[in-house]
N, C-alpha and C. Protein backbone atom coordinates (compact mmCIF):
# COMPACT_ATOMS: atom_id res chain seq x y z
N MET A 1 -155.81 -92.22 39.79
CA MET A 1 -154.61 -92.49 40.38
C MET A 1 -153.86 -93.54 39.73
N LYS A 2 -152.71 -93.61 39.45
CA LYS A 2 -151.91 -94.49 38.85
C LYS A 2 -150.98 -95.17 40.11
N ILE A 3 -150.94 -96.42 40.01
CA ILE A 3 -149.91 -97.20 40.98
C ILE A 3 -149.26 -98.13 40.35
N GLY A 4 -147.86 -98.03 40.76
CA GLY A 4 -146.96 -99.19 40.03
C GLY A 4 -146.67 -100.24 41.27
N LEU A 5 -146.53 -101.45 40.70
CA LEU A 5 -146.25 -102.54 41.52
C LEU A 5 -145.07 -103.16 40.86
N TYR A 6 -144.12 -103.24 41.88
CA TYR A 6 -142.63 -103.74 41.45
C TYR A 6 -142.28 -104.89 42.52
N GLY A 7 -142.32 -106.24 41.99
CA GLY A 7 -141.57 -107.52 42.82
C GLY A 7 -140.29 -107.67 42.57
N GLY A 8 -139.94 -108.54 43.41
CA GLY A 8 -138.57 -109.17 43.20
C GLY A 8 -137.99 -109.42 44.99
N SER A 9 -136.87 -110.36 44.84
CA SER A 9 -136.42 -110.86 45.77
C SER A 9 -135.46 -109.90 46.66
N PHE A 10 -135.05 -108.80 45.70
CA PHE A 10 -134.39 -107.69 46.52
C PHE A 10 -133.30 -108.11 47.59
N ASP A 11 -132.37 -109.20 47.24
CA ASP A 11 -131.53 -109.65 47.99
C ASP A 11 -129.96 -109.63 48.03
N PRO A 12 -129.44 -108.29 48.00
CA PRO A 12 -130.02 -107.12 48.59
C PRO A 12 -130.54 -106.28 47.44
N ILE A 13 -131.42 -105.29 48.06
CA ILE A 13 -131.92 -104.04 47.34
C ILE A 13 -130.71 -103.15 46.89
N HIS A 14 -130.56 -102.84 45.80
CA HIS A 14 -129.51 -101.73 45.39
C HIS A 14 -130.15 -100.71 44.63
N SER A 15 -129.45 -99.75 44.02
CA SER A 15 -129.58 -98.57 43.22
C SER A 15 -130.14 -99.08 41.72
N GLY A 16 -129.70 -100.12 41.20
CA GLY A 16 -130.48 -100.50 39.96
C GLY A 16 -131.87 -101.10 40.46
N HIS A 17 -132.47 -101.11 41.55
CA HIS A 17 -133.84 -101.55 41.78
C HIS A 17 -134.43 -100.13 42.07
N ILE A 18 -133.59 -99.13 42.26
CA ILE A 18 -134.49 -97.95 42.74
C ILE A 18 -134.35 -96.44 41.44
N ARG A 19 -133.27 -96.38 40.98
CA ARG A 19 -132.89 -95.31 40.17
C ARG A 19 -134.04 -95.52 38.94
N PRO A 20 -133.92 -96.75 38.18
CA PRO A 20 -134.83 -97.15 36.97
C PRO A 20 -136.59 -96.94 37.59
N VAL A 21 -136.99 -96.97 38.82
CA VAL A 21 -137.94 -97.18 39.34
C VAL A 21 -138.51 -95.68 39.15
N LEU A 22 -137.76 -94.85 39.54
CA LEU A 22 -138.04 -93.43 39.71
C LEU A 22 -138.04 -92.75 38.48
N GLU A 23 -137.28 -93.29 37.37
CA GLU A 23 -137.32 -93.07 36.26
C GLU A 23 -138.82 -93.11 35.55
N ALA A 24 -139.19 -94.28 35.64
CA ALA A 24 -140.58 -94.99 35.43
C ALA A 24 -141.70 -94.31 35.87
N ARG A 25 -141.45 -93.62 37.15
CA ARG A 25 -142.57 -93.05 38.07
C ARG A 25 -142.91 -91.99 37.11
N GLU A 26 -141.77 -91.00 37.02
CA GLU A 26 -142.01 -89.91 36.42
C GLU A 26 -142.34 -89.81 35.05
N GLU A 27 -141.90 -90.79 34.10
CA GLU A 27 -142.01 -90.93 32.73
C GLU A 27 -143.61 -91.35 32.57
N CYS A 28 -144.12 -92.34 33.57
CA CYS A 28 -145.65 -93.00 33.47
C CYS A 28 -146.40 -92.05 34.38
N GLY A 29 -146.30 -90.97 35.05
CA GLY A 29 -146.93 -90.35 36.11
C GLY A 29 -147.49 -91.21 36.83
N LEU A 30 -146.79 -92.12 37.66
CA LEU A 30 -147.33 -92.75 38.61
C LEU A 30 -147.34 -92.28 39.74
N ASP A 31 -148.61 -92.29 40.68
CA ASP A 31 -148.70 -91.62 42.21
C ASP A 31 -147.63 -92.11 43.14
N ARG A 32 -147.64 -93.50 43.18
CA ARG A 32 -146.83 -94.22 44.12
C ARG A 32 -146.56 -95.50 43.06
N VAL A 33 -145.13 -96.07 43.66
CA VAL A 33 -144.86 -97.46 43.41
C VAL A 33 -144.79 -97.99 44.46
N ILE A 34 -145.30 -99.36 44.59
CA ILE A 34 -145.27 -100.43 45.75
C ILE A 34 -144.14 -101.44 45.27
N TYR A 35 -143.24 -101.63 46.37
CA TYR A 35 -142.44 -102.75 46.10
C TYR A 35 -142.76 -103.92 46.88
N LEU A 36 -142.89 -105.07 46.19
CA LEU A 36 -143.22 -106.39 46.81
C LEU A 36 -141.96 -107.18 47.16
N PRO A 37 -141.44 -107.41 48.02
CA PRO A 37 -140.29 -108.31 48.43
C PRO A 37 -140.84 -109.79 48.42
N THR A 38 -140.62 -110.70 47.77
CA THR A 38 -141.03 -112.15 47.55
C THR A 38 -140.56 -113.10 48.42
N ALA A 39 -141.33 -113.65 49.15
CA ALA A 39 -141.14 -114.75 50.25
C ALA A 39 -140.51 -115.89 49.25
N VAL A 40 -141.03 -116.62 48.50
CA VAL A 40 -140.60 -117.56 48.01
C VAL A 40 -140.76 -117.22 46.07
N PRO A 41 -139.55 -116.84 45.54
CA PRO A 41 -139.90 -116.19 44.40
C PRO A 41 -139.97 -117.62 43.44
N PRO A 42 -141.00 -117.68 42.45
CA PRO A 42 -141.29 -118.62 41.76
C PRO A 42 -140.27 -119.08 40.84
N HIS A 43 -139.75 -118.01 40.34
CA HIS A 43 -138.60 -118.22 39.05
C HIS A 43 -137.23 -118.45 39.48
N LYS A 44 -136.96 -118.62 41.01
CA LYS A 44 -135.72 -118.95 41.26
C LYS A 44 -135.84 -120.15 42.42
N PRO A 45 -136.15 -121.50 41.76
CA PRO A 45 -136.06 -122.57 43.00
C PRO A 45 -134.77 -122.98 43.29
N GLY A 46 -134.96 -123.40 44.54
CA GLY A 46 -133.64 -123.98 45.16
C GLY A 46 -132.62 -123.05 45.81
N ARG A 47 -132.93 -121.81 45.60
CA ARG A 47 -131.80 -120.69 45.64
C ARG A 47 -132.04 -120.48 47.30
N GLN A 48 -131.13 -120.23 48.08
CA GLN A 48 -131.19 -119.68 49.52
C GLN A 48 -130.92 -118.08 49.64
N PHE A 49 -132.12 -117.70 50.04
CA PHE A 49 -132.29 -116.12 50.60
C PHE A 49 -131.99 -115.57 51.80
N ALA A 50 -131.56 -114.36 51.93
CA ALA A 50 -131.52 -113.91 53.25
C ALA A 50 -133.02 -113.80 53.72
N SER A 51 -133.62 -113.95 54.86
CA SER A 51 -134.81 -114.01 55.44
C SER A 51 -135.71 -113.02 55.10
N ALA A 52 -137.03 -113.37 54.79
CA ALA A 52 -138.02 -112.49 54.43
C ALA A 52 -137.94 -111.30 55.07
N HIS A 53 -137.71 -111.43 56.45
CA HIS A 53 -137.98 -110.16 57.27
C HIS A 53 -136.78 -109.08 56.98
N ALA A 54 -135.43 -109.88 56.75
CA ALA A 54 -134.47 -109.18 56.56
C ALA A 54 -134.49 -108.43 55.28
N ARG A 55 -135.19 -109.00 54.08
CA ARG A 55 -135.23 -108.50 53.04
C ARG A 55 -136.15 -107.17 53.03
N PHE A 56 -137.46 -107.46 53.74
CA PHE A 56 -138.39 -106.39 53.83
C PHE A 56 -137.63 -105.24 54.36
N ALA A 57 -136.95 -105.57 55.40
CA ALA A 57 -136.38 -104.33 56.35
C ALA A 57 -135.33 -103.93 55.40
N MET A 58 -134.49 -104.15 54.52
CA MET A 58 -133.81 -103.69 53.54
C MET A 58 -134.62 -102.64 52.39
N VAL A 59 -135.44 -103.20 51.91
CA VAL A 59 -136.27 -102.20 51.16
C VAL A 59 -136.97 -101.21 51.77
N GLU A 60 -137.45 -101.38 53.17
CA GLU A 60 -137.85 -100.28 53.80
C GLU A 60 -136.68 -99.12 54.05
N LEU A 61 -135.65 -99.44 54.41
CA LEU A 61 -134.78 -98.74 54.75
C LEU A 61 -134.23 -98.06 53.64
N ALA A 62 -134.24 -98.72 52.54
CA ALA A 62 -133.82 -98.22 51.02
C ALA A 62 -134.70 -97.12 50.56
N LEU A 63 -136.16 -97.12 50.93
CA LEU A 63 -136.80 -96.20 50.27
C LEU A 63 -137.40 -95.30 51.46
N LEU A 64 -136.73 -95.06 52.61
CA LEU A 64 -137.26 -93.92 53.40
C LEU A 64 -137.29 -92.63 52.85
N ALA A 65 -136.20 -92.68 52.24
CA ALA A 65 -135.80 -91.10 51.34
C ALA A 65 -136.65 -90.59 50.14
N GLU A 66 -137.62 -91.72 49.81
CA GLU A 66 -138.22 -91.60 48.41
C GLU A 66 -139.81 -91.51 48.89
N PRO A 67 -140.40 -90.36 48.81
CA PRO A 67 -141.71 -90.12 49.16
C PRO A 67 -143.00 -90.91 48.49
N GLY A 68 -142.33 -91.25 47.11
CA GLY A 68 -143.22 -91.93 46.22
C GLY A 68 -143.10 -93.15 46.08
N LEU A 69 -141.97 -93.71 46.77
CA LEU A 69 -142.08 -95.12 46.53
C LEU A 69 -142.28 -95.89 48.18
N PHE A 70 -143.04 -96.83 48.32
CA PHE A 70 -143.48 -97.89 49.28
C PHE A 70 -143.35 -99.29 49.38
N VAL A 71 -143.24 -99.76 50.39
CA VAL A 71 -142.94 -101.33 50.53
C VAL A 71 -144.27 -102.11 51.03
N SER A 72 -144.46 -103.34 50.64
CA SER A 72 -146.02 -103.97 51.07
C SER A 72 -145.27 -105.20 51.54
N ALA A 73 -145.75 -106.05 52.44
CA ALA A 73 -145.35 -107.25 53.03
C ALA A 73 -146.42 -108.27 52.42
N PHE A 74 -147.33 -107.97 51.31
CA PHE A 74 -148.32 -108.84 50.85
C PHE A 74 -147.71 -110.16 50.52
N GLU A 75 -146.59 -110.00 49.59
CA GLU A 75 -145.98 -111.47 49.46
C GLU A 75 -145.24 -112.23 50.19
N LEU A 76 -144.95 -111.56 51.38
CA LEU A 76 -144.30 -112.16 52.61
C LEU A 76 -144.98 -113.11 53.58
N THR A 77 -146.43 -113.11 53.34
CA THR A 77 -147.09 -113.69 54.37
C THR A 77 -147.72 -115.12 53.83
N ARG A 78 -146.94 -115.21 52.38
CA ARG A 78 -147.62 -116.88 51.89
C ARG A 78 -146.35 -117.78 52.19
N ASP A 79 -147.14 -119.05 52.25
CA ASP A 79 -146.00 -120.19 52.89
C ASP A 79 -146.00 -120.82 51.20
N ARG A 80 -146.07 -120.32 50.14
CA ARG A 80 -146.18 -120.74 48.91
C ARG A 80 -145.52 -119.93 48.11
N PRO A 81 -144.86 -120.25 46.79
CA PRO A 81 -144.70 -119.05 46.00
C PRO A 81 -145.63 -118.16 45.69
N ALA A 82 -145.01 -117.02 45.61
CA ALA A 82 -145.96 -115.78 45.22
C ALA A 82 -145.98 -115.46 43.65
N TYR A 83 -147.23 -115.53 43.24
CA TYR A 83 -147.39 -115.41 41.56
C TYR A 83 -147.78 -113.93 41.48
N THR A 84 -147.33 -113.19 40.68
CA THR A 84 -147.47 -111.86 40.36
C THR A 84 -149.23 -111.70 40.18
N ILE A 85 -149.99 -112.34 39.23
CA ILE A 85 -151.42 -112.27 38.88
C ILE A 85 -152.06 -112.16 40.46
N ASP A 86 -151.59 -112.87 41.50
CA ASP A 86 -152.39 -112.83 42.74
C ASP A 86 -152.22 -111.46 43.46
N SER A 87 -150.87 -110.78 43.33
CA SER A 87 -150.61 -109.49 43.93
C SER A 87 -151.58 -108.29 43.06
N VAL A 88 -151.39 -108.58 41.75
CA VAL A 88 -151.94 -107.41 41.02
C VAL A 88 -153.53 -107.60 41.57
N GLU A 89 -154.10 -108.63 41.38
CA GLU A 89 -155.56 -108.74 41.68
C GLU A 89 -155.83 -108.30 43.08
N HIS A 90 -155.18 -108.47 43.84
CA HIS A 90 -155.08 -107.84 45.34
C HIS A 90 -155.34 -106.53 45.18
N PHE A 91 -154.13 -105.84 44.62
CA PHE A 91 -154.22 -104.30 44.99
C PHE A 91 -155.08 -103.88 44.01
N ARG A 92 -155.66 -104.29 42.91
CA ARG A 92 -156.72 -103.92 42.25
C ARG A 92 -158.00 -103.94 43.05
N GLU A 93 -158.29 -105.02 43.87
CA GLU A 93 -159.50 -104.95 45.21
C GLU A 93 -158.90 -103.79 46.11
N ARG A 94 -157.91 -103.39 46.44
CA ARG A 94 -157.53 -102.65 47.51
C ARG A 94 -157.42 -101.20 47.10
N PHE A 95 -157.14 -100.91 45.86
CA PHE A 95 -157.45 -99.45 45.15
C PHE A 95 -158.09 -99.64 43.89
N PRO A 96 -159.53 -99.80 44.09
CA PRO A 96 -160.31 -100.01 42.77
C PRO A 96 -160.41 -98.83 41.78
N GLU A 97 -160.04 -97.32 42.43
CA GLU A 97 -159.82 -96.41 41.48
C GLU A 97 -158.72 -96.18 41.08
N ALA A 98 -157.82 -97.00 41.04
CA ALA A 98 -156.32 -97.04 40.67
C ALA A 98 -156.24 -97.66 39.48
N ALA A 99 -155.42 -97.19 38.48
CA ALA A 99 -155.06 -98.00 37.19
C ALA A 99 -153.78 -98.73 37.71
N PRO A 100 -153.66 -99.82 37.49
CA PRO A 100 -152.26 -100.49 38.01
C PRO A 100 -151.16 -100.69 37.27
N HIS A 101 -150.01 -100.36 37.45
CA HIS A 101 -149.18 -100.62 36.26
C HIS A 101 -148.14 -101.88 37.08
N LEU A 102 -147.62 -102.61 36.30
CA LEU A 102 -146.87 -103.69 36.57
C LEU A 102 -145.40 -103.41 36.17
N LEU A 103 -144.45 -102.95 36.95
CA LEU A 103 -143.00 -102.74 36.53
C LEU A 103 -142.17 -104.04 36.27
N ILE A 104 -141.74 -104.28 35.53
CA ILE A 104 -140.77 -105.38 35.28
C ILE A 104 -139.46 -105.40 34.39
N GLY A 105 -138.48 -105.89 34.28
CA GLY A 105 -137.42 -105.85 33.83
C GLY A 105 -137.61 -106.34 32.20
N GLY A 106 -136.79 -106.01 31.06
CA GLY A 106 -137.03 -106.29 29.99
C GLY A 106 -136.87 -107.96 29.63
N ASP A 107 -135.79 -108.47 30.69
CA ASP A 107 -135.56 -109.80 30.61
C ASP A 107 -136.83 -110.59 31.05
N SER A 108 -137.51 -110.27 32.03
CA SER A 108 -138.51 -110.78 32.40
C SER A 108 -139.84 -110.69 31.34
N PHE A 109 -140.06 -109.70 30.82
CA PHE A 109 -140.90 -109.42 29.84
C PHE A 109 -140.60 -110.50 28.48
N ALA A 110 -139.69 -110.46 28.39
CA ALA A 110 -139.26 -111.43 27.08
C ALA A 110 -139.54 -112.77 27.64
N ALA A 111 -139.62 -113.30 28.85
CA ALA A 111 -140.06 -114.32 29.40
C ALA A 111 -141.86 -114.68 30.02
N LEU A 112 -142.39 -113.45 29.42
CA LEU A 112 -143.49 -113.63 30.22
C LEU A 112 -144.43 -114.80 29.97
N THR A 113 -144.40 -115.12 28.70
CA THR A 113 -145.31 -116.36 28.48
C THR A 113 -145.06 -117.66 29.30
N THR A 114 -144.02 -117.62 30.24
CA THR A 114 -143.86 -118.87 31.31
C THR A 114 -144.72 -118.45 32.49
N TRP A 115 -145.13 -117.03 32.59
CA TRP A 115 -145.75 -116.83 33.94
C TRP A 115 -146.92 -117.22 34.03
N ARG A 116 -147.33 -117.35 35.36
CA ARG A 116 -148.79 -118.08 35.50
C ARG A 116 -149.87 -117.09 35.08
N ARG A 117 -150.89 -117.32 34.36
CA ARG A 117 -152.03 -116.62 34.05
C ARG A 117 -151.61 -115.30 33.19
N TRP A 118 -150.69 -115.40 32.57
CA TRP A 118 -150.13 -114.06 31.85
C TRP A 118 -151.06 -113.35 31.12
N ARG A 119 -151.77 -114.23 30.50
CA ARG A 119 -152.89 -113.30 29.52
C ARG A 119 -153.80 -112.41 30.52
N ASP A 120 -154.38 -113.08 31.62
CA ASP A 120 -154.98 -112.28 32.76
C ASP A 120 -154.13 -111.09 33.33
N LEU A 121 -152.86 -111.41 33.51
CA LEU A 121 -152.08 -110.28 34.04
C LEU A 121 -152.25 -109.07 32.91
N VAL A 122 -151.87 -109.19 31.94
CA VAL A 122 -151.64 -108.23 30.81
C VAL A 122 -153.30 -107.57 30.73
N GLU A 123 -154.18 -108.15 31.11
CA GLU A 123 -155.43 -107.44 31.14
C GLU A 123 -155.67 -106.68 32.41
N ALA A 124 -155.23 -107.30 33.50
CA ALA A 124 -155.28 -106.62 34.84
C ALA A 124 -154.52 -105.46 35.09
N ALA A 125 -153.10 -105.25 34.36
CA ALA A 125 -152.32 -104.17 34.59
C ALA A 125 -151.44 -103.87 33.47
N ARG A 126 -151.39 -102.77 33.14
CA ARG A 126 -150.38 -102.29 32.10
C ARG A 126 -148.85 -102.44 32.54
N LEU A 127 -148.21 -103.10 31.56
CA LEU A 127 -146.79 -103.46 32.10
C LEU A 127 -146.10 -102.25 31.53
N VAL A 128 -145.07 -101.83 32.39
CA VAL A 128 -143.95 -101.01 32.31
C VAL A 128 -142.59 -101.77 32.18
N VAL A 129 -141.97 -101.94 31.17
CA VAL A 129 -140.66 -102.57 30.86
C VAL A 129 -139.69 -101.83 30.97
N LEU A 130 -138.55 -101.96 31.99
CA LEU A 130 -137.52 -101.44 32.16
C LEU A 130 -136.33 -102.06 31.68
N VAL A 131 -135.66 -101.04 31.17
CA VAL A 131 -133.92 -101.38 30.53
C VAL A 131 -133.13 -102.05 31.69
N ARG A 132 -132.55 -103.30 31.62
CA ARG A 132 -131.69 -103.93 32.20
C ARG A 132 -130.40 -103.78 31.53
N PRO A 133 -129.07 -103.77 32.42
CA PRO A 133 -127.90 -103.97 31.65
C PRO A 133 -127.80 -105.42 30.80
N GLY A 134 -127.22 -105.02 29.59
CA GLY A 134 -127.17 -106.03 28.73
C GLY A 134 -128.60 -106.11 27.74
N TRP A 135 -129.48 -105.76 27.93
CA TRP A 135 -130.71 -105.67 27.50
C TRP A 135 -130.87 -104.52 26.38
N GLU A 136 -131.28 -104.88 24.98
CA GLU A 136 -131.67 -103.79 24.38
C GLU A 136 -132.97 -103.91 23.71
N ILE A 137 -133.83 -102.83 24.01
CA ILE A 137 -135.13 -102.86 23.63
C ILE A 137 -135.33 -103.17 22.25
N GLU A 138 -134.78 -102.69 21.14
CA GLU A 138 -135.00 -102.84 19.80
C GLU A 138 -134.74 -104.49 19.38
N ARG A 139 -133.81 -104.92 19.90
CA ARG A 139 -133.37 -106.21 19.57
C ARG A 139 -134.16 -107.32 20.29
N THR A 140 -134.89 -107.00 21.38
CA THR A 140 -135.92 -107.77 21.94
C THR A 140 -137.09 -107.95 21.48
N LYS A 141 -137.50 -106.70 21.12
CA LYS A 141 -138.76 -106.69 19.98
C LYS A 141 -138.74 -107.68 19.03
N SER A 142 -137.58 -107.51 18.35
CA SER A 142 -137.62 -108.60 16.99
C SER A 142 -137.11 -109.79 17.39
N GLU A 143 -137.07 -110.30 18.67
CA GLU A 143 -137.00 -111.62 18.93
C GLU A 143 -137.94 -112.08 19.81
N LEU A 144 -139.24 -111.37 20.00
CA LEU A 144 -140.46 -111.95 20.76
C LEU A 144 -141.10 -113.02 19.99
N PRO A 145 -141.73 -113.83 20.87
CA PRO A 145 -142.76 -114.62 20.33
C PRO A 145 -144.04 -114.17 19.89
N PRO A 146 -144.72 -114.79 19.01
CA PRO A 146 -145.98 -113.87 18.28
C PRO A 146 -146.75 -113.37 19.28
N GLU A 147 -147.03 -114.20 20.38
CA GLU A 147 -147.93 -113.47 21.33
C GLU A 147 -147.44 -112.40 22.09
N LEU A 148 -146.22 -111.91 22.33
CA LEU A 148 -145.73 -111.04 22.79
C LEU A 148 -145.48 -109.87 21.83
N ALA A 149 -145.16 -110.13 20.54
CA ALA A 149 -144.85 -109.34 19.73
C ALA A 149 -146.29 -108.26 19.20
N GLU A 150 -147.40 -109.01 19.17
CA GLU A 150 -148.60 -108.43 19.38
C GLU A 150 -149.03 -107.65 20.35
N LEU A 151 -148.68 -108.11 21.71
CA LEU A 151 -148.83 -107.26 22.83
C LEU A 151 -147.87 -105.95 22.85
N VAL A 152 -147.04 -106.18 22.08
CA VAL A 152 -146.21 -104.66 21.98
C VAL A 152 -147.05 -103.71 21.27
N ARG A 153 -147.67 -104.36 20.14
CA ARG A 153 -148.14 -103.16 19.39
C ARG A 153 -149.75 -102.82 19.93
N SER A 154 -149.99 -103.43 21.33
CA SER A 154 -151.14 -102.80 21.70
C SER A 154 -150.76 -101.47 22.96
N ASP A 155 -151.65 -101.12 23.68
CA ASP A 155 -151.56 -100.06 24.62
C ASP A 155 -151.30 -100.47 26.07
N ARG A 156 -150.87 -101.77 26.08
CA ARG A 156 -150.87 -102.56 27.42
C ARG A 156 -149.44 -102.65 27.73
N VAL A 157 -148.60 -102.05 26.76
CA VAL A 157 -146.97 -102.22 27.14
C VAL A 157 -146.34 -100.73 26.98
N ILE A 158 -145.76 -100.33 28.00
CA ILE A 158 -145.00 -99.18 27.95
C ILE A 158 -143.40 -99.45 28.35
N PHE A 159 -142.57 -99.41 27.17
CA PHE A 159 -141.22 -99.29 27.11
C PHE A 159 -140.78 -98.07 27.73
N VAL A 160 -139.85 -97.88 28.89
CA VAL A 160 -139.41 -96.85 29.51
C VAL A 160 -137.92 -97.02 29.18
N GLY A 161 -137.37 -95.77 28.85
CA GLY A 161 -135.96 -95.55 28.39
C GLY A 161 -135.25 -95.14 29.42
N ASN A 162 -135.24 -95.81 30.50
CA ASN A 162 -134.42 -95.58 31.84
C ASN A 162 -132.87 -95.99 31.38
N ARG A 163 -132.17 -95.14 32.17
CA ARG A 163 -130.51 -95.65 32.01
C ARG A 163 -130.26 -96.85 32.71
N PRO A 164 -129.70 -97.84 32.20
CA PRO A 164 -129.54 -99.07 33.08
C PRO A 164 -128.24 -99.07 34.25
N VAL A 165 -128.56 -99.43 35.12
CA VAL A 165 -127.54 -99.30 36.42
C VAL A 165 -126.78 -100.89 36.37
N GLU A 166 -125.32 -100.54 36.12
CA GLU A 166 -124.69 -102.01 36.44
C GLU A 166 -124.32 -102.17 37.54
N VAL A 167 -125.38 -102.68 38.45
CA VAL A 167 -125.28 -103.24 39.67
C VAL A 167 -125.79 -104.80 39.75
N SER A 168 -125.11 -105.69 40.31
CA SER A 168 -125.72 -107.09 40.39
C SER A 168 -125.65 -107.42 42.05
N SER A 169 -126.96 -107.92 42.54
CA SER A 169 -127.05 -108.38 43.94
C SER A 169 -126.14 -109.68 43.81
N THR A 170 -125.97 -110.40 42.96
CA THR A 170 -125.10 -111.53 43.23
C THR A 170 -123.59 -111.24 43.52
N GLU A 171 -123.03 -110.17 42.80
CA GLU A 171 -121.81 -109.58 43.08
C GLU A 171 -121.80 -108.83 44.42
N LEU A 172 -122.74 -108.17 44.72
CA LEU A 172 -122.93 -107.56 46.03
C LEU A 172 -122.77 -108.62 47.03
N ARG A 173 -123.45 -109.67 47.17
CA ARG A 173 -123.32 -110.75 48.30
C ARG A 173 -122.12 -111.37 48.45
N GLN A 174 -121.59 -111.49 47.19
CA GLN A 174 -120.17 -112.16 47.30
C GLN A 174 -118.97 -111.35 47.78
N GLY A 175 -119.27 -109.85 47.68
CA GLY A 175 -118.61 -108.92 48.27
C GLY A 175 -118.41 -109.01 49.71
N PHE A 176 -119.79 -108.97 49.96
CA PHE A 176 -119.98 -108.91 51.54
C PHE A 176 -119.53 -110.06 52.30
N ALA A 177 -119.60 -111.10 51.60
CA ALA A 177 -119.03 -112.45 51.99
C ALA A 177 -117.71 -112.56 52.10
N ARG A 178 -117.02 -111.56 51.45
CA ARG A 178 -115.66 -111.55 51.42
C ARG A 178 -115.04 -110.27 52.46
N GLY A 179 -116.21 -109.82 53.02
CA GLY A 179 -115.97 -108.60 54.02
C GLY A 179 -115.55 -107.41 53.25
N GLU A 180 -116.19 -107.22 51.84
CA GLU A 180 -115.71 -105.94 51.06
C GLU A 180 -117.05 -104.93 51.19
N LEU A 181 -116.71 -103.79 51.24
CA LEU A 181 -117.67 -102.72 51.00
C LEU A 181 -118.18 -102.67 49.54
N PRO A 182 -119.40 -102.42 49.48
CA PRO A 182 -119.89 -102.51 47.84
C PRO A 182 -119.60 -101.09 47.32
N PRO A 183 -119.33 -100.83 45.91
CA PRO A 183 -118.88 -99.94 45.28
C PRO A 183 -119.91 -98.59 45.54
N PRO A 184 -119.05 -97.38 45.70
CA PRO A 184 -119.91 -96.47 46.29
C PRO A 184 -121.13 -95.89 45.41
N GLY A 185 -122.38 -95.65 45.91
CA GLY A 185 -123.63 -95.34 45.02
C GLY A 185 -124.24 -96.58 44.69
N SER A 186 -123.63 -97.79 44.84
CA SER A 186 -124.41 -98.73 44.63
C SER A 186 -125.54 -99.19 45.36
N MET A 187 -125.26 -99.04 46.44
CA MET A 187 -126.74 -99.21 47.53
C MET A 187 -126.78 -98.34 48.48
N PRO A 188 -127.77 -97.96 49.03
CA PRO A 188 -127.97 -96.86 50.06
C PRO A 188 -127.27 -97.03 51.47
N PRO A 189 -126.83 -96.20 51.82
CA PRO A 189 -125.94 -96.37 52.94
C PRO A 189 -126.82 -97.23 54.14
N LEU A 190 -127.98 -96.80 54.60
CA LEU A 190 -128.50 -97.48 55.72
C LEU A 190 -128.70 -99.20 55.37
N VAL A 191 -129.00 -99.43 54.13
CA VAL A 191 -129.11 -100.78 53.70
C VAL A 191 -127.55 -101.66 53.93
N VAL A 192 -126.56 -100.91 53.59
CA VAL A 192 -125.11 -101.49 53.54
C VAL A 192 -124.94 -101.56 55.24
N ASP A 193 -125.14 -100.63 55.71
CA ASP A 193 -125.11 -100.62 57.81
C ASP A 193 -125.89 -102.06 57.97
N TYR A 194 -127.27 -102.28 57.56
CA TYR A 194 -127.97 -103.40 58.23
C TYR A 194 -127.36 -104.64 57.75
N VAL A 195 -126.95 -104.73 56.37
CA VAL A 195 -126.25 -105.98 56.06
C VAL A 195 -124.98 -106.29 56.74
N ARG A 196 -124.01 -105.15 57.09
CA ARG A 196 -123.07 -105.85 58.11
C ARG A 196 -122.95 -106.02 59.51
N LYS A 197 -124.18 -105.12 60.04
CA LYS A 197 -124.29 -105.30 61.48
C LYS A 197 -125.09 -106.41 61.55
N TYR A 198 -125.94 -107.15 60.79
CA TYR A 198 -126.42 -108.53 61.10
C TYR A 198 -125.75 -109.72 60.04
N SER A 199 -124.65 -109.43 59.37
CA SER A 199 -123.85 -110.19 58.88
C SER A 199 -124.79 -111.21 57.93
N LEU A 200 -125.49 -110.71 57.02
CA LEU A 200 -126.48 -111.26 56.27
C LEU A 200 -125.86 -112.23 55.14
N TYR A 201 -124.77 -111.98 54.72
CA TYR A 201 -124.06 -112.68 53.69
C TYR A 201 -122.78 -113.25 54.19
N ARG A 202 -122.51 -113.38 55.53
CA ARG A 202 -121.52 -114.04 55.81
C ARG A 202 -121.37 -115.32 56.22
């Protein structure tokens, strides 16, 4: 069995968090992908987020129609920043027969050496690198530090040629704050209804 792990703040979740994952799941033959909303993202210090409960609920609503995509509250139960290596090790123990694949954006991969225990991370899971808007695979490969350039030449990294989705969580939050609806197709309708009902960004 192959499982994918995909973490983020998801504030709010949108189509850019879903469509590339569906493409990666098909391309890599993943049996399921588990989304991990993060209570305290370590790479975004000082930023205010919608509550952890609200972000979990939005992810759950967004994935209801996708049978291969699931959400876990593992990273929401912590009172400290959630580090990816801890999550990967947790799911390796929970699914010992599974081959874990960590889904990350290309921008995150370029900064991988700043992550906690990043060398342990690439030993514990294969990295599935997704295309993000404004990020080019070949250009990034040519600008990587030597440690990551060597990693790219191994079998521990898979670059997915997904279509980037031009949606920004920041712009969506700003639009909701102004009382605007998001662009059509940018968010699952149930998530839009949830945001508006509870005035998450007003």
